[in-house]
């Protein structure tokens, strides 16, 4: 169904009590779209909402909220049915499609998986999933792999102090709100290839013990990698930084590739340490490039790099 003609911004933020009280005066086109969504299972319905969000760049949770408002009596009954079982999420031993379907209903106002810093999850399987609310995974320990490929986060995503014990994949994910990975630990190979960060992306004091791949990612706002440590190969090839990119005091222990990266604003690498081979080939710096007190211990290349503004290599 072509939904490009629908403007669902009035459904952007819907609190749980609004389902009981508001008269939404749903239009015929909105009614038709809600009925189309209702033909799918709960999990498939969220994939449809995900596709709708991709067609309409400025919309995130609106499609889901429209469906929930139109079928609010059935929605609220289902909400009561899973409320006790999934009240805190502690009953989950793994994250799968069935759990997704139940949790998405229960946590419409915001998802907080971790209530106890010692709580563990064996794995996270959230690929192709649509989160129409804030998600909070802070201090969670994931024992197995985590897969968020092609998922969309419509609001704030909090991963502070999370420990990922195995490989993690966020490739092609979309973060519409601020995402916070400050002080998180990635023990396995980590993929953010072709990921879109529409708001601030915070990776301060984050530790990557293996590869960290951000190839073709887009940072539309502030990108913060202060005091980040990467032990394995780090790949930023063809990344676009639209806002300020800060890497002060970051440590790259192995090969680091920033080739064909576009920095549209200031790029700060003060006191950053590059221990292995480092490439900035064909990279574009449209703002200030600050390499004050930066250390390059391995072979370093700036072949065909473009500097449009002030560049500081003092003590580098």
Steps between C-alpha positions, in 0.01 A plus 500: 500500500628846407499705820690803373181711509444440872614759753496320835696749708210539746567137597869566570477492881209310650499426873325188624214698659432668165366173363219518757410868477570652160261511207746476212252568218683257275464585130388247236855471362640448850228242568591312184869497596420377853289217355787405268738486796255286694529223241850425624619325815639720776861445393426542127295812576807667645695419185225674302527802730875487441445517123256788545762689701752449218255640244428803718833622631358715781269234644590228748247355743196668343383201295500270802318759712236545230433124500487489883258796513270354237489160672545637850251271677673187371840658551430589865364152569817346357703743707342374820555140394880524479554766765592270789717255309710769330479772762877525550637275226692292757319185392674505163788260445541606140361767274306365206204585276243378750651707778517800266130476425405493868744764616407745226143494633589532864766767474322748273607785731863395507700180523734438791637147494747520785382549859804335659859563397575130546224395260620301199360425157625202304449671166326789330325430170343826389579511129240669277323629807325833555516674840234775512608615848801573720714196575726462801751216513751669732728274707363189330735204450446304178667160512451408135473680170284806443333569166329833426546497121247714308325605823361847562515687831245782484597665828789509746705177521705455817778237495724655767727254684361205304738205472477306173692175545490388136453645151256789455334614178321834456555515122232695309332596827340845533526705818247782467561630853811541711698180555732457796771232508718681756719259701358196317725198435498310170697176547444351152496641151270799473322616188334838443536485120253726314339598831319835515537720808244781459567658840797505735711184510697460822785250524700666780738268690363206301722192469521285187711190568482378138409654163282810486347559157307817412544488121245717309333614823336844513529724806249782446578673830774506763725190506684453829785247534697663782738260681370207295732199472503260204730197524427358153472641150273805486330578169345844440531488121248717311334620819322837487525726806248782454552649847806537722711185532697475825769235556716666773718259702369202303735202464518291183728202571490344156440604141267798459340604170328838450534492120237687294337635815322834478522732802247778435576672832794509741700180551682483833780245552684671787731261690369205299736202471529304176723197566461313172477588136273803454337617176323829431521460121254706290343631820327841499521745791256788443537634855797534732724193520668489841784250547659681797731262693383203294732198489553297180718197581442300181505573130267795430355620171306817411512440123261727302349637822319834476521768773261793448559675830755535779709192583710467814777238512683660792706237682345222289 
